[in-house]
Tab-separated table of C-alpha atoms and ligand atoms in Angstrom:
chain	number	residue	atom	x	y	z
A	47	MET	CA	82.678	80.976	46.678
A	48	ASN	CA	81.520	77.705	45.549
A	49	ARG	CA	80.721	74.800	47.841
A	50	LYS	CA	84.015	73.000	47.190
A	51	SER	CA	86.275	75.984	47.716
A	52	ASP	CA	84.277	76.977	50.737
A	53	GLU	CA	84.984	73.421	52.335
A	54	THR	CA	88.566	73.714	51.545
A	55	ALA	CA	88.823	77.146	52.953
A	56	ARG	CA	87.137	75.857	56.157
A	57	SER	CA	89.288	72.863	56.565
A	58	THR	CA	92.291	75.058	56.350
A	59	LEU	CA	90.954	77.462	58.888
A	60	ASP	CA	89.895	74.575	61.139
A	61	ALA	CA	93.561	73.267	60.949
A	62	ALA	CA	94.904	76.672	62.002
A	63	ALA	CA	92.284	77.025	64.703
A	64	GLN	CA	93.570	73.793	66.311
A	65	SER	CA	97.315	74.385	66.240
A	66	SER	CA	97.347	75.467	69.956
A	67	GLY	CA	97.385	71.611	70.734
A	68	ASP	CA	97.694	68.645	68.509
A	69	GLY	CA	94.665	66.772	70.191
A	70	SER	CA	97.017	64.662	72.316
A	71	PHE	CA	96.412	64.529	76.007
A	72	GLY	CA	96.879	67.935	77.732
A	73	SER	CA	98.119	69.601	74.510
A	74	ARG	CA	95.868	72.630	74.831
A	75	ARG	CA	96.671	74.356	78.018
A	76	ILE	CA	94.293	77.203	78.790
A	77	CYS	CA	95.003	79.768	81.356
A	78	TYR	CA	91.578	81.249	82.458
A	79	VAL	CA	91.534	84.388	84.362
A	80	ASN	CA	88.262	85.214	85.603
A	81	PHE	CA	88.088	89.046	86.435
A	82	ALA	CA	84.372	89.311	86.778
A	83	SER	CA	83.180	92.310	88.953
A	84	HIS	CA	82.265	90.070	91.923
A	85	LEU	CA	85.677	88.679	91.958
A	86	LEU	CA	87.744	91.718	91.898
A	87	ASN	CA	90.745	91.951	94.197
A	88	ALA	CA	94.252	93.454	94.317
A	89	TYR	CA	95.647	90.370	92.449
A	90	ASN	CA	93.087	90.432	89.538
A	91	PRO	CA	92.741	92.962	86.677
A	92	ASN	CA	90.105	95.580	87.118
A	93	MET	CA	88.726	95.636	83.509
A	94	SER	CA	85.344	97.129	84.255
A	95	HIS	CA	85.758	100.197	86.719
A	96	PRO	CA	88.133	102.807	85.211
A	97	GLY	CA	89.190	105.155	87.865
A	98	LEU	CA	89.414	102.604	90.634
A	99	PRO	CA	92.498	100.663	91.712
A	100	TYR	CA	94.003	97.433	90.052
A	101	ARG	CA	93.805	98.473	86.412
A	102	TRP	CA	96.482	96.912	84.433
A	103	SER	CA	98.434	98.903	81.790
A	104	ASP	CA	99.055	97.264	78.264
A	105	ASP	CA	102.610	96.328	79.530
A	106	ASP	CA	101.330	94.691	82.519
A	107	TRP	CA	99.156	92.486	80.368
A	108	PHE	CA	102.058	91.748	77.904
A	109	ARG	CA	104.349	90.759	80.786
A	110	PHE	CA	101.553	88.500	82.078
A	111	ILE	CA	101.128	86.826	78.609
A	112	ASP	CA	104.920	86.379	78.476
A	113	MET	CA	104.798	84.690	81.744
A	114	ILE	CA	102.055	82.196	81.112
A	115	ALA	CA	103.735	81.494	77.677
A	116	TRP	CA	106.923	80.663	79.606
A	117	PHE	CA	104.887	78.487	81.977
A	118	GLY	CA	103.694	76.428	78.949
A	119	PHE	CA	100.160	77.790	78.314
A	120	ASN	CA	98.986	78.075	74.779
A	121	VAL	CA	95.660	79.752	75.232
A	122	PHE	CA	94.574	82.601	77.302
A	123	GLU	CA	90.928	82.706	78.239
A	124	PHE	CA	88.833	85.542	79.663
A	125	TRP	CA	85.185	85.962	80.630
A	126	LEU	CA	83.254	88.507	78.843
A	127	GLU	CA	81.513	89.081	82.035
A	128	PRO	CA	77.804	90.175	82.182
A	129	ARG	CA	78.913	93.628	83.184
A	130	LEU	CA	80.556	93.802	79.764
A	131	PHE	CA	78.051	91.791	77.968
A	132	CYS	CA	75.277	94.427	77.742
A	133	ARG	CA	74.417	97.331	75.438
A	134	GLU	CA	75.490	99.956	78.127
A	135	ALA	CA	78.959	98.624	78.008
A	136	VAL	CA	79.275	98.218	74.300
A	137	ASP	CA	78.272	101.792	73.906
A	138	SER	CA	80.276	103.279	76.649
A	139	GLU	CA	84.038	104.177	77.354
A	140	ILE	CA	84.173	100.873	79.492
A	141	GLY	CA	83.406	98.760	76.468
A	142	ARG	CA	85.485	100.669	74.067
A	143	GLU	CA	88.534	100.616	76.304
A	144	PHE	CA	88.081	96.911	77.177
A	145	ALA	CA	87.909	96.119	73.382
A	146	ARG	CA	90.972	98.204	72.594
A	147	GLN	CA	93.001	96.787	75.452
A	148	MET	CA	91.990	93.130	74.734
A	149	SER	CA	92.819	93.493	70.958
A	150	ALA	CA	96.337	94.745	72.011
A	151	VAL	CA	96.687	91.813	74.219
A	152	THR	CA	95.379	89.527	71.481
A	153	GLU	CA	98.090	90.858	69.135
A	154	HIS	CA	100.865	90.354	71.721
A	155	ALA	CA	99.562	86.980	72.665
A	156	HIS	CA	99.607	85.731	68.915
A	157	ARG	CA	103.239	86.949	68.671
A	158	ARG	CA	104.057	84.555	71.577
A	159	GLY	CA	102.145	81.673	70.197
A	160	VAL	CA	99.225	81.953	72.606
A	161	LYS	CA	95.639	81.926	71.417
A	162	ILE	CA	92.839	83.912	72.793
A	163	GLU	CA	89.560	82.465	74.174
A	164	LEU	CA	86.470	84.700	74.799
A	165	LEU	CA	84.159	82.868	77.247
A	166	ALA	CA	80.584	84.140	77.781
A	167	ALA	CA	77.358	82.835	79.183
A	168	LEU	CA	74.810	82.474	76.398
A	169	THR	CA	72.193	84.854	77.754
A	170	THR	CA	73.389	86.440	81.006
A	171	VAL	CA	73.213	90.242	80.568
A	172	GLY	CA	74.405	93.279	82.537
A	173	ASP	CA	75.812	94.057	85.959
A	174	VAL	CA	72.572	92.947	87.565
A	175	TRP	CA	73.192	89.466	85.848
A	176	HIS	CA	69.796	89.412	84.125
A	177	THR	CA	69.201	86.049	82.294
A	178	HIS	CA	67.508	86.867	78.981
A	179	CYS	CA	64.990	84.236	77.706
A	180	PRO	CA	65.473	82.759	74.229
A	181	ARG	CA	61.758	82.332	73.947
A	182	ILE	CA	61.130	86.150	74.374
A	183	PRO	CA	61.771	87.476	70.912
A	184	ASP	CA	62.998	90.904	72.177
A	185	GLU	CA	65.361	89.371	74.814
A	186	TRP	CA	66.807	86.842	72.158
A	187	ARG	CA	67.218	89.457	69.599
A	188	GLU	CA	69.142	91.626	72.253
A	189	VAL	CA	71.382	88.543	73.055
A	190	LEU	CA	72.133	87.948	69.307
A	191	TRP	CA	72.794	91.687	68.928
A	192	LEU	CA	75.422	91.452	71.790
A	193	TRP	CA	77.208	88.389	70.415
A	194	ASP	CA	77.366	90.086	66.950
A	195	ARG	CA	78.725	93.267	68.544
A	196	TRP	CA	81.363	91.665	70.613
A	197	THR	CA	82.543	89.306	67.921
A	198	ARG	CA	82.904	92.360	65.719
A	199	LEU	CA	84.741	94.406	68.299
A	200	LEU	CA	87.194	91.493	69.049
A	201	PRO	CA	87.904	90.026	65.515
A	202	GLY	CA	91.215	88.574	66.627
A	203	VAL	CA	89.775	85.956	69.059
A	204	ASP	CA	90.710	82.473	68.302
A	205	ILE	CA	88.123	80.585	70.286
A	206	ILE	CA	84.582	81.384	71.415
A	207	GLY	CA	83.426	79.476	74.443
A	208	ILE	CA	79.819	79.273	75.141
A	209	PHE	CA	78.759	78.702	78.531
A	210	PRO	CA	75.329	77.608	80.063
A	211	GLY	CA	75.778	80.008	82.947
A	212	ASP	CA	76.712	80.496	86.590
A	213	PRO	CA	75.102	82.896	86.656
A	214	GLY	CA	72.553	82.531	84.130
A	215	GLY	CA	70.430	79.749	82.579
A	216	CYS	CA	66.679	79.928	81.866
A	217	SER	CA	63.659	77.939	82.886
A	218	ARG	CA	61.095	80.364	82.051
A	219	ASN	CA	58.627	79.973	79.178
A	220	GLY	CA	59.436	76.337	78.808
A	221	CYS	CA	63.233	76.772	78.240
A	222	THR	CA	65.325	73.576	78.803
A	223	HIS	CA	68.689	72.270	78.014
A	224	GLU	CA	67.599	71.818	74.564
A	225	THR	CA	66.990	75.641	74.421
A	226	TYR	CA	70.635	76.233	75.575
A	227	ILE	CA	71.928	73.880	72.847
A	228	ASP	CA	69.830	75.233	70.036
A	229	GLY	CA	70.805	78.755	70.950
A	230	SER	CA	74.399	77.986	71.224
A	231	ALA	CA	74.324	76.547	67.687
A	232	GLU	CA	72.776	79.759	66.457
A	233	VAL	CA	75.343	81.830	68.298
A	234	ALA	CA	78.223	79.635	67.070
A	235	ALA	CA	77.085	80.154	63.569
A	236	LEU	CA	76.840	83.807	64.098
A	237	ALA	CA	80.289	83.982	65.505
A	238	ARG	CA	81.664	81.986	62.703
A	239	ARG	CA	80.218	84.398	60.140
A	240	ASN	CA	81.806	87.340	61.938
A	241	ILE	CA	85.225	85.571	62.556
A	242	PRO	CA	85.555	82.702	59.937
A	243	SER	CA	88.532	81.109	61.569
A	244	VAL	CA	87.020	81.185	65.065
A	245	GLU	CA	86.582	77.858	66.892
A	246	ILE	CA	83.695	76.983	69.038
A	247	GLU	CA	83.923	75.500	72.622
A	248	LEU	CA	80.693	74.495	74.071
A	249	GLY	CA	80.342	74.265	77.786
A	250	THR	CA	78.422	71.657	79.592
A	251	TRP	CA	79.228	73.088	83.101
A	252	GLY	CA	76.584	72.089	85.707
A	253	PRO	CA	74.362	69.148	86.385
A	254	PRO	CA	74.956	69.425	83.148
A	255	PHE	CA	73.913	72.769	81.444
A	256	PHE	CA	73.648	74.879	84.731
A	257	ALA	CA	70.341	76.160	85.442
A	258	TRP	CA	68.624	75.330	82.082
A	259	GLY	CA	65.130	74.158	82.607
A	260	ILE	CA	65.657	73.638	86.290
A	261	ILE	CA	66.596	76.862	88.242
A	262	LYS	CA	63.692	78.286	90.080
A	263	GLY	CA	62.686	81.849	90.853
A	264	PRO	CA	60.213	83.755	93.051
A	265	ASP	CA	56.555	84.378	92.176
A	266	GLY	CA	56.476	86.691	89.020
A	267	TRP	CA	60.162	86.011	88.169
A	268	GLN	CA	61.411	87.807	85.096
A	269	GLY	CA	64.924	86.233	84.951
A	270	GLU	CA	66.694	88.603	87.479
A	271	PHE	CA	69.480	87.140	89.587
A	272	VAL	CA	68.045	85.868	92.955
A	273	PRO	CA	70.967	84.518	95.085
A	274	ARG	CA	68.689	82.370	97.338
A	275	PHE	CA	67.515	80.258	94.294
A	276	GLN	CA	70.990	79.764	92.509
A	277	GLY	CA	71.250	76.282	94.423
A	278	THR	CA	68.326	75.077	92.350
A	279	ALA	CA	70.487	75.393	89.243
A	280	TRP	CA	72.576	72.403	90.529
A	281	ALA	CA	69.657	70.101	90.984
A	282	PHE	CA	70.801	66.817	89.649
A	283	ASP	CA	68.463	64.504	88.023
A	284	LYS	CA	69.640	61.283	86.188
A	285	PRO	CA	67.019	61.065	83.556
A	286	ARG	CA	67.398	64.840	82.859
A	287	ALA	CA	71.277	64.411	82.561
A	288	ASP	CA	70.918	61.518	80.137
A	289	ALA	CA	68.296	63.431	77.970
A	290	ALA	CA	70.548	66.500	77.953
A	291	MET	CA	73.683	64.681	76.722
A	292	THR	CA	71.838	62.601	74.319
A	293	CYS	CA	70.408	65.728	72.790
A	294	LEU	CA	73.929	67.259	72.750
A	295	LEU	CA	75.398	64.305	70.977
A	296	LYS	CA	72.526	64.469	68.302
A	297	ARG	CA	73.001	68.212	67.868
A	298	LEU	CA	76.730	68.419	67.987
A	299	PRO	CA	76.896	67.974	64.061
A	300	ALA	CA	74.915	71.244	63.524
A	301	PHE	CA	77.803	73.090	65.285
A	302	PRO	CA	80.815	74.478	63.018
A	303	PRO	CA	83.427	71.938	62.130
A	304	GLY	CA	86.130	71.699	64.784
A	305	THR	CA	83.654	72.497	67.684
A	306	SER	CA	85.056	71.224	70.995
A	307	VAL	CA	83.108	70.427	74.229
A	308	ALA	CA	84.234	71.422	77.766
A	309	ILE	CA	83.152	68.471	79.869
A	310	ASN	CA	84.202	67.431	83.403
A	311	LEU	CA	84.554	63.872	84.852
A	312	GLY	CA	81.416	64.548	86.899
A	313	PHE	CA	78.210	66.609	86.794
A	314	ASN	CA	78.869	68.522	89.876
A	315	GLY	CA	80.927	71.429	91.121
A	316	ASP	CA	83.928	69.453	91.878
A	317	GLY	CA	83.938	67.427	88.590
A	318	ASN	CA	83.818	64.314	90.732
A	319	PRO	CA	82.666	61.209	88.832
A	320	THR	CA	80.640	59.732	91.644
A	321	GLY	CA	77.555	57.526	91.287
A	322	GLU	CA	74.844	58.832	88.883
A	323	GLN	CA	76.740	62.138	88.435
A	324	ASP	CA	79.533	60.276	86.628
A	325	ALA	CA	80.154	62.064	83.136
A	326	ARG	CA	82.920	59.842	81.881
A	327	PRO	CA	80.788	57.662	79.491
A	328	TRP	CA	79.567	60.888	77.812
A	329	ALA	CA	83.032	62.386	77.642
A	330	ARG	CA	84.259	59.241	75.802
A	331	GLU	CA	81.180	59.252	73.554
A	332	ILE	CA	81.631	62.944	72.564
A	333	ALA	CA	85.469	62.374	72.054
A	334	LYS	CA	84.628	60.035	69.289
A	335	THR	CA	83.643	62.936	67.093
A	336	ASN	CA	84.753	66.113	68.843
A	337	ARG	CA	87.644	67.156	71.031
A	338	ILE	CA	87.038	67.525	74.616
A	339	TYR	CA	88.536	69.617	77.254
A	340	THR	CA	88.358	69.507	80.999
A	341	TRP	CA	86.723	72.754	82.668
A	342	ASP	CA	87.501	71.592	86.134
A	343	TYR	CA	87.073	74.823	88.083
A	344	SER	CA	87.855	74.355	91.642
A	345	LEU	CA	91.154	72.395	91.279
A	346	THR	CA	93.452	75.478	91.779
A	347	GLU	CA	91.628	77.936	94.170
A	348	GLY	CA	87.809	78.060	94.214
A	349	GLU	CA	86.271	81.500	94.554
A	350	ASN	CA	86.493	82.418	98.197
A	351	ALA	CA	89.511	82.890	100.322
A	352	ILE	CA	92.343	84.687	98.648
A	353	TYR	CA	95.952	83.669	99.692
A	354	PRO	CA	98.704	81.703	98.022
A	355	HIS	CA	97.090	78.318	97.103
A	356	TYR	CA	98.733	74.985	97.174
A	357	ARG	CA	96.297	72.133	95.925
A	358	PHE	CA	98.459	70.148	93.635
A	359	GLU	CA	98.017	66.605	95.123
A	360	ARG	CA	94.429	66.785	93.996
A	361	LEU	CA	95.303	68.527	90.781
A	362	PHE	CA	97.747	65.895	89.553
A	363	ALA	CA	95.441	63.130	90.667
A	364	ARG	CA	92.721	64.530	88.601
A	365	ARG	CA	94.935	65.006	85.680
A	366	ARG	CA	95.762	61.152	86.030
A	367	GLU	CA	92.124	60.443	86.263
A	368	GLU	CA	91.362	62.258	83.235
A	369	ARG	CA	94.158	60.565	81.271
A	370	ALA	CA	92.739	57.196	82.455
A	371	THR	CA	89.204	58.128	81.341
A	372	ALA	CA	89.016	59.756	78.019
A	373	PRO	CA	91.195	61.439	75.332
A	374	TYR	CA	91.105	64.948	77.012
A	375	SER	CA	92.908	67.221	74.631
A	376	GLY	CA	93.657	69.754	77.491
A	377	GLY	CA	91.760	72.204	79.547
A	378	ILE	CA	91.619	75.189	81.869
A	379	CYS	CA	93.612	76.435	84.818
A	380	TYR	CA	91.382	78.915	86.557
A	381	THR	CA	92.547	81.744	88.562
A	382	MET	CA	91.157	84.917	90.109
A	383	THR	CA	94.518	85.852	91.467
A	384	PRO	CA	96.889	85.932	88.574
A	385	LEU	CA	99.290	88.229	90.611
A	386	LEU	CA	99.489	85.993	93.533
A	387	ASN	CA	99.003	82.383	92.382
A	388	GLN	CA	101.618	81.985	89.634
A	389	LEU	CA	102.726	78.676	91.198
A	390	SER	CA	99.223	77.276	90.687
A	391	LEU	CA	99.432	78.403	87.128
A	392	TYR	CA	102.817	76.852	86.532
A	393	GLU	CA	101.766	73.511	88.226
A	394	SER	CA	98.633	73.265	86.158
A	395	ALA	CA	100.550	73.826	82.937
A	396	VAL	CA	102.995	71.139	83.890
A	397	SER	CA	100.333	68.780	85.043
A	398	PHE	CA	98.840	68.726	81.557
A	399	ALA	CA	102.322	67.905	80.048
A	400	ASN	CA	103.373	65.514	82.854
A	401	PRO	CA	100.469	64.167	84.811
A	402	ASP	CA	103.019	61.819	86.609
A	403	GLY	CA	105.118	64.733	87.768
A	404	GLY	CA	105.861	65.207	91.432
A	405	HIS	CA	104.404	68.565	92.609
A	406	VAL	CA	106.838	69.220	95.353
A	407	ALA	CA	109.785	68.797	93.022
A	408	ILE	CA	107.977	70.990	90.354
A	409	ALA	CA	107.488	73.619	93.059
A	410	GLY	CA	111.071	73.453	94.145
A	411	GLU	CA	112.362	73.993	90.593
A	412	PHE	CA	109.861	76.966	90.237
A	413	PHE	CA	111.268	78.698	93.075
A	414	ALA	CA	114.808	78.039	92.324
A	415	LYS	CA	114.368	79.472	88.864
A	416	LEU	CA	112.858	82.656	90.455
A	417	PHE	CA	115.210	82.895	93.486
A	418	GLY	CA	118.170	80.578	92.936
A	419	ASP	CA	118.527	77.424	95.056
A	420	GLY	CA	117.770	79.581	98.275
A	421	GLY	CA	114.066	79.502	97.188
A	422	ARG	CA	113.723	75.750	96.945
A	423	PRO	CA	112.515	75.516	100.585
A	424	LEU	CA	109.467	77.442	99.858
A	425	ALA	CA	108.143	74.262	98.292
A	426	ARG	CA	107.909	72.628	101.655
A	427	LEU	CA	106.461	75.762	103.408
A	428	LEU	CA	103.780	77.042	100.982
A	429	PRO	CA	101.611	73.975	101.163
A	430	LEU	CA	100.908	74.855	104.767
A	431	MET	CA	99.127	78.106	103.779
A	432	GLU	CA	96.415	75.952	102.083
A	433	VAL	CA	95.074	75.773	105.614
A	434	VAL	CA	91.214	76.842	105.111
A	435	PRO	CA	88.835	74.126	103.957
A	436	ASP	CA	87.084	75.614	101.100
A	437	TRP	CA	85.388	74.701	97.699
A	438	GLY	CA	87.861	72.285	95.935
A	439	HIS	CA	90.170	71.842	99.145
A	440	TYR	CA	89.073	69.262	101.620
A	441	ALA	CA	92.333	67.862	102.919
A	442	LYS	CA	92.913	68.703	106.499
A	443	LEU	CA	96.254	70.207	107.528
A	444	ASP	CA	97.666	67.827	110.154
A	445	LEU	CA	99.531	70.488	112.159
A	446	SER	CA	98.755	72.054	115.535
A	447	ARG	CA	98.034	75.823	115.575
A	448	SER	CA	101.304	76.585	117.468
A	449	ALA	CA	103.346	74.594	114.975
A	450	PHE	CA	101.444	76.172	112.122
A	451	HIS	CA	102.430	79.638	113.785
A	452	ALA	CA	106.057	78.691	113.856
A	453	LYS	CA	106.079	77.528	110.380
A	454	MET	CA	104.584	80.776	108.975
A	455	ASN	CA	107.298	82.682	110.947
A	456	GLU	CA	109.793	80.398	109.361
A	457	THR	CA	108.338	81.221	105.902
A	458	ALA	CA	108.354	84.951	106.496
A	459	GLU	CA	112.043	84.611	107.568
A	460	LEU	CA	112.936	82.808	104.394
A	461	LEU	CA	111.113	85.299	102.123
A	462	ARG	CA	112.837	88.147	103.920
A	463	ALA	CA	116.220	86.364	103.266
A	464	LEU	CA	115.319	86.064	99.534
A	465	ASP	CA	115.164	89.856	99.250
A	466	GLY	CA	117.667	90.771	96.334
A	467	ARG	CA	118.103	87.118	95.025
A	468	GLU	CA	115.423	87.513	92.395
A	469	THR	CA	116.668	86.087	88.924
A	470	ALA	CA	116.748	89.106	86.435
A	471	ALA	CA	115.729	87.304	83.189
A	472	ILE	CA	112.606	85.695	84.122
A	473	PRO	CA	109.275	87.176	82.470
A	474	PHE	CA	107.053	87.618	85.430
A	475	GLN	CA	104.074	89.782	86.234
A	476	PRO	CA	104.216	91.537	88.840
A	477	SER	CA	107.965	91.830	89.206
A	478	LEU	CA	109.616	88.939	91.268
A	479	ALA	CA	110.217	91.482	94.011
A	480	ASP	CA	106.660	92.341	94.252
A	481	TYR	CA	105.632	88.709	94.171
A	482	ARG	CA	108.077	87.933	96.938
A	483	ARG	CA	106.624	90.757	98.906
A	484	GLU	CA	103.091	89.401	98.492
A	485	LEU	CA	104.027	85.959	99.867
A	486	LEU	CA	105.741	87.776	102.682
A	487	PHE	CA	102.391	89.646	103.409
A	488	PHE	CA	100.500	86.310	103.761
A	489	ALA	CA	103.244	84.740	105.713
A	490	GLU	CA	103.062	87.520	108.343
A	491	LEU	CA	99.357	87.636	108.232
A	492	PHE	CA	98.886	83.887	108.850
A	493	ALA	CA	101.516	83.911	111.519
A	494	ASP	CA	99.591	86.727	113.353
A	495	LEU	CA	96.221	85.004	112.822
A	496	SER	CA	97.600	82.004	114.483
A	497	ALA	CA	99.400	83.875	117.266
A	498	PRO	CA	98.216	83.092	120.950
A	499	ALA	CA	95.869	86.036	121.319
A	500	PRO	CA	95.312	87.867	117.780
A	501	ASP	CA	93.399	91.061	117.328
A	502	TYR	CA	91.074	89.523	114.828
A	503	ASP	CA	89.191	92.734	113.903
A	504	ALA	CA	92.667	94.518	113.151
A	505	LEU	CA	93.895	91.589	111.096
A	506	ARG	CA	90.347	91.442	109.215
A	507	ALA	CA	91.044	95.059	108.431
A	508	ARG	CA	94.659	94.593	107.383
A	509	TYR	CA	93.535	91.575	104.995
A	510	TRP	CA	90.505	93.660	103.668
A	511	GLN	CA	92.749	96.690	102.953
A	512	ARG	CA	95.241	94.694	101.153
A	513	VAL	CA	93.073	92.452	99.173
A	514	TYR	CA	89.595	93.820	98.695
A	515	ALA	CA	89.595	97.589	99.299
A	516	ILE	CA	88.148	98.296	95.862
A	517	TYR	CA	84.903	97.348	97.192
A	518	ASP	CA	85.024	100.368	99.479
A	519	HIS	CA	84.416	102.288	96.314
A	520	LEU	CA	81.740	100.233	94.830
A	521	PRO	CA	77.941	99.750	95.377
A	522	ARG	CA	77.087	96.420	96.908
A	523	HIS	CA	77.365	93.752	94.130
A	524	VAL	CA	74.347	91.321	93.469
A	525	ASP	CA	76.881	88.630	94.704
A	526	PRO	CA	78.857	90.236	97.575
A	527	ARG	CA	81.042	87.342	98.248
A	528	PRO	CA	84.368	89.225	99.153
A	529	HIS	CA	82.750	90.176	102.554
A	530	ALA	CA	81.754	86.478	103.162
A	531	ALA	CA	85.139	85.228	101.926
A	532	THR	CA	86.984	87.636	104.344
A	533	ASP	CA	84.669	86.644	107.223
A	534	MET	CA	85.270	83.028	106.444
A	535	LEU	CA	89.050	83.327	106.500
A	536	VAL	CA	89.120	85.101	109.874
A	537	ARG	CA	86.368	82.913	111.468
A	538	PHE	CA	88.478	79.883	110.650
A	539	PHE	CA	91.357	81.060	112.909
A	540	ALA	CA	89.103	82.683	115.448
A	541	GLU	CA	86.750	79.652	115.919
A	542	GLN	CA	87.782	76.541	114.163
A	543	TYR	CA	91.585	76.278	114.143
A	544	ARG	CA	92.125	76.211	117.907
A	545	GLY	CA	94.065	73.064	118.401
B	617	ZN	ZN1	63.467	81.054	78.824
């Protein structure tokens, strides 16, 4: 192909790659399901442990795609998590089945007008979460081999998201943010060779570029995941942040045409543009040449306590802040509980289309669509379930424990009364009857947790059995957060929420 026709082909492909969103504010709405192996639970697909619970059939996946398309999403994003991003997985039944099922999901999604985004950390490999170093030739060769294999195994993918880490990010052998940017450019070119139409999205997550050049490790550290050092990956330093973003701006033209950048309003875990961590000037600067998307992760549910979430005051406020700041063309809604927090998905999709929307009215319409008008009062009751302060949720519930207890009983009553009222024609995953039963499980659990003298051990067991039982079948993960999350939920009712 001569140079001119090559350029013509590329611009055609670029136009096709960007059809999911016209570049206007919020036009690309990405539903990001994080099903990584440290976040498994009854409401998340188990993609990496055949023979254990919570596997999804192809039909489960198709219904899920139908549902998010109905909500208004036009991209589905998944993390090719480290357990899959390794040679052992590629060459095993786990990897083959993952590639088969995700290819089937991709075909179905395309029929529904939904694009597929594969997200992976640049160099985090294997279920021990080892960070390979780009400056060790054998390790970098392995990383490129993995990117090559996976982009060949999943040729239908529309967008490749390259992510600095969390976990991951290297500071060994002189690696810095520049190593990440240069390595990403190389992977972007590789991906584009294997999938000529693919669009690249480069992530800036962290302070920025999580861990690169700053994460610390123990003596003799060889890149293994060490939980007690993860906090060092967040160390913010204004001169470093400026240097990193200046470097990114300089290097962006080396990325394939159409490359977009995921950048939050602030260089911290909450994306808050506070003080020196204000990322807004950089977002505006990048947006002059490349599309930008928000990757504000904690808006909807964080990564800890699992229950029906309701954080929409902050969600809509953030959307309006983004609209006022820079030409954000959309971004993610993250979930690790796609079978439980469908309301969060719906509100997120709407928040991009209508940042001025009223979240209570939107929730009321949502439940009226699902259960008829009798479902509307859920919009007043479900916000009360967002009771545990946690990552991304800082508003304090102004309700006494006894009043909360009464409201949870009222919620349970209402959910029981909605039995049989489910609307038939709604594309929903799981079924509306199952969804209603799950909400009821939590209303009853929260009512019992806030009763005058609960048996906390028994309630802990009830929650664990319903939500996290899969971990009874697995060896302890390098990041055992399900245990900590369960303890946190019970401790909240046992020790903190006494009034
Ligand atoms: Zn390194």
